[in-house]
Amino acid sequence: MELQGTVKKLFDAQTFASGFQKREMVILTQEQYPQPINIEFLSDKISLLDNLKEGENVKVGINIRGREWVSPQGETKYFNSITGWRIEKVMDNGSEPTQASPSQAASPVSNENPFAGDDDDDLPF
């Protein structure tokens, strides 16, 4: 899967006692209702964030992962995470999201009634 948006926030890398490393970023999607999406980069993928700056437009290859956790009380909970594995910078084409626009080459619209000459009215009402 891919997400595209503007880099809103870059966080510092975190190293845990086990030696595991992760670094997170937030992108703001470019759609009618922009969403801030947190994406984590793990282990050797954290270096992908080194050359990014806040405000840049990017396309991020992601995986969605899920986990199940059972509390000591026996209650089961589910957690999701979004993990990035590739980043591609996208050329800035303005702040407006890209949307399809009607073709200007379409044939002209006629305001004439296409049924005006029909004397054959067989409608039941």
Coordinates of C-alpha atoms in Angstrom, one line a residue:
M1 CA 0.0 0.0 0.0
E2 CA 1.0 3.6 -0.4
L3 CA 0.2 6.9 1.4
Q4 CA 1.0 10.3 -0.1
G5 CA 1.2 13.5 1.7
T6 CA 3.3 16.3 3.2
V7 CA 5.8 15.6 6.0
K8 CA 4.3 17.2 9.0
K9 CA 6.7 16.0 11.8
L10 CA 9.9 13.9 12.0
F11 CA 10.8 12.4 15.3
D12 CA 14.2 11.3 16.6
A13 CA 15.2 7.7 16.5
Q14 CA 14.5 5.6 19.6
T15 CA 16.7 2.8 20.7
F16 CA 15.4 0.2 23.2
A17 CA 17.2 -2.0 25.8
S18 CA 17.0 -4.9 23.4
G19 CA 18.8 -3.0 20.7
F20 CA 15.6 -2.5 18.6
Q21 CA 15.4 0.9 16.9
K22 CA 12.5 2.8 15.4
R23 CA 11.8 6.3 14.1
E24 CA 8.5 7.8 13.4
M25 CA 7.1 10.5 11.1
V26 CA 3.7 12.1 10.6
I27 CA 2.4 12.9 7.1
L28 CA -0.6 15.0 6.4
T29 CA -2.6 13.3 3.6
Q30 CA -3.7 15.4 0.6
E31 CA -7.4 14.8 0.2
Q32 CA -10.7 16.6 0.9
Y33 CA -10.3 16.0 4.7
P34 CA -6.5 15.8 5.3
Q35 CA -5.5 13.2 7.9
P36 CA -2.3 13.2 10.1
I37 CA -1.0 9.7 9.8
N38 CA 1.8 8.4 12.0
I39 CA 4.2 6.0 10.3
E40 CA 7.0 4.1 12.0
F41 CA 10.2 2.9 10.4
L42 CA 12.0 0.0 12.0
S43 CA 15.6 -1.1 12.3
D44 CA 17.5 -0.6 9.0
K45 CA 14.7 1.4 7.5
I46 CA 15.1 4.4 9.9
S47 CA 17.9 5.8 7.6
L48 CA 15.2 6.5 5.0
L49 CA 14.1 9.5 7.0
D50 CA 17.6 11.1 7.1
N51 CA 17.3 13.2 4.0
L52 CA 13.7 14.4 4.6
K53 CA 12.5 17.8 5.8
E54 CA 9.2 18.9 7.2
G55 CA 7.0 20.3 4.5
E56 CA 8.2 18.0 1.7
N57 CA 5.7 16.0 -0.3
V58 CA 6.3 12.2 -0.2
K59 CA 4.9 8.9 -1.3
V60 CA 5.5 6.2 1.4
G61 CA 5.3 2.5 0.8
I62 CA 3.6 1.0 3.9
N63 CA 2.4 -2.2 5.6
I64 CA -0.4 -2.3 8.1
R65 CA 0.3 -4.7 11.0
G66 CA -2.0 -5.9 13.7
R67 CA -1.3 -7.4 17.1
E68 CA -3.4 -9.2 19.7
W69 CA -2.6 -8.7 23.4
V70 CA -4.2 -10.4 26.4
S71 CA -4.1 -8.5 29.6
P72 CA -3.4 -10.2 33.0
Q73 CA -7.1 -10.0 33.6
G74 CA -7.8 -12.0 30.5
E75 CA -9.1 -9.1 28.4
T76 CA -8.1 -9.3 24.7
K77 CA -7.1 -6.1 23.0
Y78 CA -6.1 -5.4 19.4
F79 CA -3.6 -2.9 18.2
N80 CA -2.7 -1.7 14.7
S81 CA 0.5 0.0 13.4
I82 CA 1.6 1.4 10.1
T83 CA 5.2 0.5 9.1
G84 CA 7.0 2.3 6.3
W85 CA 9.5 0.5 4.1
R86 CA 10.1 3.0 1.2
I87 CA 10.0 6.8 0.7
E88 CA 9.8 8.6 -2.6
K89 CA 9.9 12.4 -2.8
V90 CA 7.1 13.8 -4.9
M91 CA 7.5 17.1 -6.9
D92 CA 5.3 19.9 -5.4
N93 CA 2.4 20.6 -7.7
G94 CA 0.7 23.2 -5.5
S95 CA -1.0 22.9 -2.2
E96 CA -4.3 21.8 -3.6
P97 CA -4.9 18.0 -3.8
T98 CA -4.9 16.6 -7.3
Q99 CA -8.5 16.0 -8.5
A100 CA -9.9 15.0 -11.8
S101 CA -11.3 17.8 -13.8
P102 CA -13.9 17.6 -16.6
S103 CA -12.4 17.4 -20.0
Q104 CA -12.4 20.7 -21.9
A105 CA -12.4 18.7 -25.2
A106 CA -15.9 17.3 -24.6
S107 CA -18.5 18.0 -27.3
P108 CA -20.6 21.1 -26.7
V109 CA -23.8 20.6 -24.7
S110 CA -27.0 21.4 -26.6
N111 CA -29.9 23.0 -24.8
E112 CA -32.4 21.7 -27.4
N113 CA -35.1 19.3 -26.4
P114 CA -34.3 16.0 -28.1
F115 CA -38.0 14.9 -28.0
A116 CA -39.4 18.2 -29.3
G117 CA -40.3 16.7 -32.8
D118 CA -41.8 13.5 -31.5
D119 CA -45.6 13.4 -32.0
D120 CA -45.6 9.8 -31.0
D121 CA -46.5 10.2 -27.3
D122 CA -47.3 6.7 -25.9
L123 CA -46.7 7.6 -22.2
P124 CA -49.5 6.2 -20.0
F125 CA -49.9 9.5 -18.1

